[in-house]
Amino acid sequence: MDVFLQTLVSGVLIGGIYALIGIGMTLIMGVMHIINLAHGQLMMVAMYITFVLYQYLGLDPYVSLFIAMPALFLLGAVIQKLFLNPLLKVDSILPENQVLMTVGIGMVLTEIVRIIFGSDYKSVTTSYSGSVMYLGDIAFNTPMVVAFGIALALTAGLFYFLLRTDLGKSVRATAQNKEAARLMGVNAERITVLTFGIGAGLVAAAGTLLLPIFYLFPDIGGHFTLKAFVITILGGLGSTVGAIFGGVVLGIAESFGATYLSMDLKDVVGMVIFLLVLIFLPGGLKRLTKI
Amino acid sequence: MLEVKNLNVSYGDVQVLWDVNFSVAEGEFVVLVGANGAGKSTMMKAVSSLVSPMSGEISFNGRRIDTLPAHSIIGLGLAHVPEGRQLFPEMTVKENLEMGALSPAAKLTRKETYQKALSLFPRLRERERQMAGTLSGGEQQMCAIARGLMARPKMMLFDEPSLGLSPVLTQEVFRLVQKIHEEGMTILMVEQNVKQTLGICDRAYVLENGRILMQGKGKDLLEDQKVKEAFLGI
């Protein structure tokens, strides 16, 4: 029973961070109707920023959040403005161009990082990296708990922005009906730039929070793009609430896979769930929750 | 107030509007009638800058607007109630209406305008917290019109407000448009419902295959032999 609970706890904790990755991707999906296949690579860039800040300035990864997030917001906004929006002109004939562009951007980011840092594994080991809290017999890895809390706060902040502010409502309006949004005076192009920025900022937060736990190397990005894609499909494309469920489901699935099958097979479990969802629940979890 | 001069619009190789000229004076209720595919909606989209013309000029209150981006039109006081309502389906009625009042000027008086809009459409008050996508067709049209009013425009464009509505609801929507007009709004409406709209408007233009075929007072056109044959089946 303890093992079961322990597995569940670590699954939920990692799931909270996965949700952060998925929300960014689903937001971009919802507004721009493209799958951002550079999502994990953006996260990787944020991780390297955090790594450099730690290595050379001794900055704590949690403090680096305040640098990595704005930096990635800017990078995301620039990508949307300079690389993706120009492709909108041929959107009606070649809609897949934008997705191909994100693949290219992902590759370029990976290779630039490889040129600068090489392919070696890096890691950030803080004083609290290995620290553990206990609740009864269940162990809580402290960095994971903190990361989960921050992920929760960021998600709450995002929901407040989307549901309560005019700008956030404009983002939702653009996602639901772009032409009508423009008629209402929403500068749809600016909204796309903002949305990509927010998506990149959120995945930057996830990267920074995961850094004390994961090894870092340039190709880690592709790995997480795949995860983000699975989460987004699990949640139902374009649904932010769905992405949270998707993230937690994937986290729990991997955690159970690692405990009860084998560590090497944990990604397989995620993929099997992904396939099952595609076959039996093509609309994702959104179909069940209706939100 | 609104002036369209020698307008030509095409989608790729297909030209939809040919040398269209018309104008709407302040306080007027003008209707563009025409069959399916005559170019009515394209005309409306050109006025709102959603499509950009090949040549010609559109000006509003003496200011040229066809070169402006679509999102800056509403701020000038020109609200567009689009064809097929185009609500935000997963936002509440209230949020939809709020989206109508984004410009700084409209935002200042948002609460009052909102109450005023609801008093015009009591039905929407009951539906305030409901998702717009779950409304009936008639309610959606009311919501779209109310959203247009939220901008406190000087002029409103209505694109096929009777689309998909029952005859009773169509009557109701036309009555509301007339009421808005009587309160001083300048209106340009596009409709397929020729007989009814010619009866309530001040002036009308008949659009056929992208060209203005004739124009005149609504009632005169209603008596016109050509209009009768083409649209009224008499």
mmCIF file of C-alpha atoms in Angstrom, chain B:
data_model
loop_
_atom_site.group_PDB
_atom_site.id
_atom_site.type_symbol
_atom_site.label_atom_id
_atom_site.label_comp_id
_atom_site.label_asym_id
_atom_site.label_seq_id
_atom_site.Cartn_x
_atom_site.Cartn_y
_atom_site.Cartn_z
ATOM 1 C CA MET B 1 -21.158 59.268 -43.169
ATOM 2 C CA LEU B 2 -20.005 56.180 -45.061
ATOM 3 C CA GLU B 3 -18.850 56.538 -48.611
ATOM 4 C CA VAL B 4 -17.794 53.793 -51.000
ATOM 5 C CA LYS B 5 -16.230 54.859 -54.298
ATOM 6 C CA ASN B 6 -15.401 52.717 -57.337
ATOM 7 C CA LEU B 7 -14.759 49.671 -55.228
ATOM 8 C CA ASN B 8 -13.341 46.527 -56.825
ATOM 9 C CA VAL B 9 -12.758 43.446 -54.702
ATOM 10 C CA SER B 10 -11.476 40.043 -55.724
ATOM 11 C CA TYR B 11 -10.609 36.782 -54.023
ATOM 12 C CA GLY B 12 -7.550 35.607 -55.906
ATOM 13 C CA ASP B 13 -8.526 35.528 -59.570
ATOM 14 C CA VAL B 14 -12.240 35.816 -58.947
ATOM 15 C CA GLN B 15 -13.536 39.351 -58.924
ATOM 16 C CA VAL B 16 -16.547 39.678 -56.628
ATOM 17 C CA LEU B 17 -17.350 43.391 -56.627
ATOM 18 C CA TRP B 18 -17.241 45.564 -59.716
ATOM 19 C CA ASP B 19 -16.993 49.329 -59.478
ATOM 20 C CA VAL B 20 -19.393 49.649 -56.570
ATOM 21 C CA ASN B 21 -20.474 53.125 -55.458
ATOM 22 C CA PHE B 22 -22.788 53.928 -52.612
ATOM 23 C CA SER B 23 -23.119 56.101 -49.579
ATOM 24 C CA VAL B 24 -24.948 56.229 -46.267
ATOM 25 C CA ALA B 25 -25.777 59.577 -44.702
ATOM 26 C CA GLU B 26 -25.889 60.207 -40.968
ATOM 27 C CA GLY B 27 -29.090 58.888 -39.410
ATOM 28 C CA GLU B 28 -30.039 56.894 -42.487
ATOM 29 C CA PHE B 29 -31.162 53.269 -42.668
ATOM 30 C CA VAL B 30 -29.769 51.843 -45.891
ATOM 31 C CA VAL B 31 -30.165 48.301 -47.130
ATOM 32 C CA LEU B 32 -28.178 46.343 -49.683
ATOM 33 C CA VAL B 33 -30.337 43.597 -51.152
ATOM 34 C CA GLY B 34 -29.361 40.888 -53.557
ATOM 35 C CA ALA B 35 -29.427 37.170 -54.185
ATOM 36 C CA ASN B 36 -26.939 34.617 -52.898
ATOM 37 C CA GLY B 37 -23.461 35.305 -54.197
ATOM 38 C CA ALA B 38 -24.238 38.855 -55.252
ATOM 39 C CA GLY B 39 -21.330 40.101 -53.147
ATOM 40 C CA LYS B 40 -23.273 41.517 -50.210
ATOM 41 C CA SER B 41 -21.211 40.003 -47.433
ATOM 42 C CA THR B 42 -17.991 40.796 -49.269
ATOM 43 C CA MET B 43 -19.148 44.390 -49.361
ATOM 44 C CA MET B 44 -19.602 44.374 -45.602
ATOM 45 C CA LYS B 45 -16.241 42.719 -45.054
ATOM 46 C CA ALA B 46 -14.592 45.339 -47.243
ATOM 47 C CA VAL B 47 -16.133 48.120 -45.143
ATOM 48 C CA SER B 48 -14.778 46.443 -42.001
ATOM 49 C CA SER B 49 -11.368 45.942 -43.631
ATOM 50 C CA LEU B 50 -11.566 42.164 -43.271
ATOM 51 C CA VAL B 51 -10.896 41.998 -47.004
ATOM 52 C CA SER B 52 -8.821 44.631 -48.717
ATOM 53 C CA PRO B 53 -10.021 46.018 -52.031
ATOM 54 C CA MET B 54 -8.058 45.868 -55.291
ATOM 55 C CA SER B 55 -8.961 49.436 -56.035
ATOM 56 C CA GLY B 56 -11.388 52.065 -54.915
ATOM 57 C CA GLU B 57 -11.886 53.900 -51.684
ATOM 58 C CA ILE B 58 -13.994 53.571 -48.550
ATOM 59 C CA SER B 59 -14.269 56.475 -46.163
ATOM 60 C CA PHE B 60 -16.052 56.913 -42.874
ATOM 61 C CA ASN B 61 -16.737 60.412 -41.589
ATOM 62 C CA GLY B 62 -14.358 61.748 -44.193
ATOM 63 C CA ARG B 63 -11.536 59.445 -43.110
ATOM 64 C CA ARG B 64 -10.230 56.770 -45.421
ATOM 65 C CA ILE B 65 -10.648 53.365 -43.740
ATOM 66 C CA ASP B 66 -9.933 50.717 -46.390
ATOM 67 C CA THR B 67 -6.216 50.978 -45.672
ATOM 68 C CA LEU B 68 -6.626 50.546 -41.915
ATOM 69 C CA PRO B 69 -6.277 47.140 -40.224
ATOM 70 C CA ALA B 70 -9.567 45.445 -39.338
ATOM 71 C CA HIS B 71 -9.134 45.804 -35.596
ATOM 72 C CA SER B 72 -9.002 49.583 -35.685
ATOM 73 C CA ILE B 73 -12.364 50.046 -37.422
ATOM 74 C CA ILE B 74 -14.602 49.549 -34.396
ATOM 75 C CA GLY B 75 -12.721 52.232 -32.479
ATOM 76 C CA LEU B 76 -13.821 54.773 -35.083
ATOM 77 C CA GLY B 77 -17.451 54.110 -34.190
ATOM 78 C CA LEU B 78 -18.337 51.556 -36.850
ATOM 79 C CA ALA B 79 -19.595 48.267 -35.412
ATOM 80 C CA HIS B 80 -20.129 45.181 -37.546
ATOM 81 C CA VAL B 81 -22.696 42.509 -36.587
ATOM 82 C CA PRO B 82 -21.392 39.718 -38.787
ATOM 83 C CA GLU B 83 -23.193 37.108 -40.822
ATOM 84 C CA GLY B 84 -23.921 33.930 -38.859
ATOM 85 C CA ARG B 85 -23.562 35.843 -35.523
ATOM 86 C CA GLN B 86 -19.885 34.831 -35.015
ATOM 87 C CA LEU B 87 -20.157 34.792 -31.248
ATOM 88 C CA PHE B 88 -17.440 33.399 -29.017
ATOM 89 C CA PRO B 89 -19.118 30.053 -28.278
ATOM 90 C CA GLU B 90 -17.193 29.123 -25.137
ATOM 91 C CA MET B 91 -17.576 32.479 -23.472
ATOM 92 C CA THR B 92 -20.621 33.560 -21.485
ATOM 93 C CA VAL B 93 -23.155 36.013 -22.863
ATOM 94 C CA LYS B 94 -21.734 38.607 -20.490
ATOM 95 C CA GLU B 95 -18.179 38.022 -21.688
ATOM 96 C CA ASN B 96 -19.291 38.199 -25.300
ATOM 97 C CA LEU B 97 -20.844 41.572 -24.635
ATOM 98 C CA GLU B 98 -17.765 42.768 -22.779
ATOM 99 C CA MET B 99 -15.692 41.908 -25.829
ATOM 100 C CA GLY B 100 -17.810 44.429 -27.709
ATOM 101 C CA ALA B 101 -16.563 47.217 -25.464
ATOM 102 C CA LEU B 102 -12.772 46.947 -25.690
ATOM 103 C CA SER B 103 -11.935 50.423 -26.948
ATOM 104 C CA PRO B 104 -10.892 52.814 -24.160
ATOM 105 C CA ALA B 105 -13.934 55.039 -24.734
ATOM 106 C CA ALA B 106 -16.427 52.171 -24.696
ATOM 107 C CA LYS B 107 -14.705 50.657 -21.665
ATOM 108 C CA LEU B 108 -15.377 53.736 -19.554
ATOM 109 C CA THR B 109 -19.129 53.351 -19.881
ATOM 110 C CA ARG B 110 -19.140 49.570 -20.151
ATOM 111 C CA LYS B 111 -21.390 48.929 -17.159
ATOM 112 C CA GLU B 112 -24.072 51.396 -18.224
ATOM 113 C CA THR B 113 -24.017 50.280 -21.840
ATOM 114 C CA TYR B 114 -24.297 46.708 -20.650
ATOM 115 C CA GLN B 115 -27.420 47.438 -18.613
ATOM 116 C CA LYS B 116 -28.887 49.373 -21.520
ATOM 117 C CA ALA B 117 -28.216 46.529 -23.927
ATOM 118 C CA LEU B 118 -29.841 44.053 -21.554
ATOM 119 C CA SER B 119 -32.921 46.225 -21.204
ATOM 120 C CA LEU B 120 -33.240 46.147 -24.982
ATOM 121 C CA PHE B 121 -32.842 42.352 -24.963
ATOM 122 C CA PRO B 122 -34.459 41.113 -21.725
ATOM 123 C CA ARG B 123 -34.009 37.556 -22.927
ATOM 124 C CA LEU B 124 -30.227 37.937 -22.620
ATOM 125 C CA ARG B 125 -30.515 38.928 -18.977
ATOM 126 C CA GLU B 126 -31.831 35.449 -18.201
ATOM 127 C CA ARG B 127 -28.940 33.942 -20.130
ATOM 128 C CA GLU B 128 -26.195 36.203 -18.774
ATOM 129 C CA ARG B 129 -24.015 33.404 -17.393
ATOM 130 C CA GLN B 130 -24.721 30.867 -20.108
ATOM 131 C CA MET B 131 -22.171 29.942 -22.786
ATOM 132 C CA ALA B 132 -23.044 31.744 -26.010
ATOM 133 C CA GLY B 133 -22.707 28.497 -27.959
ATOM 134 C CA THR B 134 -25.651 27.007 -26.073
ATOM 135 C CA LEU B 135 -28.086 29.786 -26.988
ATOM 136 C CA SER B 136 -30.838 29.307 -29.547
ATOM 137 C CA GLY B 137 -30.451 30.916 -32.966
ATOM 138 C CA GLY B 138 -32.636 33.878 -32.114
ATOM 139 C CA GLU B 139 -30.869 34.470 -28.807
ATOM 140 C CA GLN B 140 -27.510 34.262 -30.528
ATOM 141 C CA GLN B 141 -28.579 36.947 -32.978
ATOM 142 C CA MET B 142 -29.728 39.176 -30.095
ATOM 143 C CA CYS B 143 -26.399 38.557 -28.396
ATOM 144 C CA ALA B 144 -24.525 39.519 -31.571
ATOM 145 C CA ILE B 145 -26.533 42.725 -31.943
ATOM 146 C CA ALA B 146 -26.070 43.574 -28.263
ATOM 147 C CA ARG B 147 -22.341 42.961 -28.643
ATOM 148 C CA GLY B 148 -22.303 45.458 -31.498
ATOM 149 C CA LEU B 149 -24.144 48.030 -29.379
ATOM 150 C CA MET B 150 -21.584 47.644 -26.588
ATOM 151 C CA ALA B 151 -19.044 49.567 -28.656
ATOM 152 C CA ARG B 152 -21.348 52.608 -28.551
ATOM 153 C CA PRO B 153 -20.946 52.971 -32.295
ATOM 154 C CA LYS B 154 -22.098 55.852 -34.467
ATOM 155 C CA MET B 155 -22.980 53.442 -37.227
ATOM 156 C CA MET B 156 -23.779 49.739 -37.357
ATOM 157 C CA LEU B 157 -23.425 47.161 -40.109
ATOM 158 C CA PHE B 158 -25.846 44.244 -40.031
ATOM 159 C CA ASP B 159 -24.981 41.285 -42.220
ATOM 160 C CA GLU B 160 -27.986 38.997 -42.784
ATOM 161 C CA PRO B 161 -29.424 39.256 -39.286
ATOM 162 C CA SER B 162 -32.371 37.046 -40.290
ATOM 163 C CA LEU B 163 -30.167 34.166 -41.422
ATOM 164 C CA GLY B 164 -31.497 30.850 -40.134
ATOM 165 C CA LEU B 165 -34.291 32.404 -38.079
ATOM 166 C CA SER B 166 -37.987 31.550 -38.144
ATOM 167 C CA PRO B 167 -40.362 34.111 -39.728
ATOM 168 C CA VAL B 168 -41.529 35.215 -36.280
ATOM 169 C CA LEU B 169 -37.977 35.733 -35.019
ATOM 170 C CA THR B 170 -37.034 37.472 -38.264
ATOM 171 C CA GLN B 171 -39.855 39.951 -37.646
ATOM 172 C CA GLU B 172 -38.591 40.431 -34.105
ATOM 173 C CA VAL B 173 -35.016 41.061 -35.213
ATOM 174 C CA PHE B 174 -36.121 43.574 -37.849
ATOM 175 C CA ARG B 175 -38.267 45.314 -35.248
ATOM 176 C CA LEU B 176 -35.222 45.621 -32.985
ATOM 177 C CA VAL B 177 -33.030 46.937 -35.789
ATOM 178 C CA GLN B 178 -35.713 49.499 -36.541
ATOM 179 C CA LYS B 179 -35.860 50.450 -32.887
ATOM 180 C CA ILE B 180 -32.095 50.947 -32.773
ATOM 181 C CA HIS B 181 -32.410 53.094 -35.873
ATOM 182 C CA GLU B 182 -35.180 55.182 -34.338
ATOM 183 C CA GLU B 183 -32.904 55.928 -31.400
ATOM 184 C CA GLY B 184 -30.603 57.674 -33.843
ATOM 185 C CA MET B 185 -28.258 54.968 -35.139
ATOM 186 C CA THR B 186 -27.037 55.057 -38.712
ATOM 187 C CA ILE B 187 -27.519 51.615 -40.209
ATOM 188 C CA LEU B 188 -26.297 49.685 -43.210
ATOM 189 C CA MET B 189 -27.907 46.288 -43.524
ATOM 190 C CA VAL B 190 -27.441 43.447 -45.961
ATOM 191 C CA GLU B 191 -30.381 41.112 -46.474
ATOM 192 C CA GLN B 192 -31.856 38.433 -48.667
ATOM 193 C CA ASN B 193 -35.229 39.038 -47.127
ATOM 194 C CA VAL B 194 -36.026 41.623 -49.773
ATOM 195 C CA LYS B 195 -39.685 42.347 -49.236
ATOM 196 C CA GLN B 196 -39.547 42.990 -45.515
ATOM 197 C CA THR B 197 -36.340 44.990 -45.518
ATOM 198 C CA LEU B 198 -37.400 47.258 -48.373
ATOM 199 C CA GLY B 199 -40.482 48.025 -46.292
ATOM 200 C CA ILE B 200 -38.559 49.309 -43.268
ATOM 201 C CA CYS B 201 -35.486 51.025 -44.737
ATOM 202 C CA ASP B 202 -34.993 54.593 -45.953
ATOM 203 C CA ARG B 203 -33.018 53.759 -49.042
ATOM 204 C CA ALA B 204 -31.836 50.613 -50.739
ATOM 205 C CA TYR B 205 -29.329 49.439 -53.304
ATOM 206 C CA VAL B 206 -29.873 46.323 -55.376
ATOM 207 C CA LEU B 207 -26.701 44.325 -55.881
ATOM 208 C CA GLU B 208 -26.474 41.765 -58.657
ATOM 209 C CA ASN B 209 -23.380 39.789 -59.647
ATOM 210 C CA GLY B 210 -21.180 42.253 -57.821
ATOM 211 C CA ARG B 211 -22.595 45.370 -59.425
ATOM 212 C CA ILE B 212 -25.073 47.926 -58.154
ATOM 213 C CA LEU B 213 -28.074 47.412 -60.400
ATOM 214 C CA MET B 214 -30.353 50.121 -59.086
ATOM 215 C CA GLN B 215 -31.022 52.269 -56.078
ATOM 216 C CA GLY B 216 -33.841 54.240 -54.622
ATOM 217 C CA LYS B 217 -36.234 54.658 -51.734
ATOM 218 C CA GLY B 218 -37.206 51.323 -50.236
ATOM 219 C CA LYS B 219 -40.885 51.732 -51.000
ATOM 220 C CA ASP B 220 -40.246 52.775 -54.604
ATOM 221 C CA LEU B 221 -38.080 49.713 -55.210
ATOM 222 C CA LEU B 222 -40.805 47.552 -53.749
ATOM 223 C CA GLU B 223 -43.065 48.807 -56.536
ATOM 224 C CA ASP B 224 -40.416 48.427 -59.228
ATOM 225 C CA GLN B 225 -41.258 45.859 -61.883
ATOM 226 C CA LYS B 226 -37.707 44.554 -62.215
ATOM 227 C CA VAL B 227 -37.277 44.073 -58.473
ATOM 228 C CA LYS B 228 -40.647 42.386 -58.295
ATOM 229 C CA GLU B 229 -39.678 39.912 -60.992
ATOM 230 C CA ALA B 230 -36.174 39.232 -59.722
ATOM 231 C CA PHE B 231 -36.773 38.951 -55.982
ATOM 232 C CA LEU B 232 -40.410 38.835 -55.114
ATOM 233 C CA GLY B 233 -41.525 36.296 -57.669
ATOM 234 C CA ILE B 234 -44.451 38.362 -58.856
#
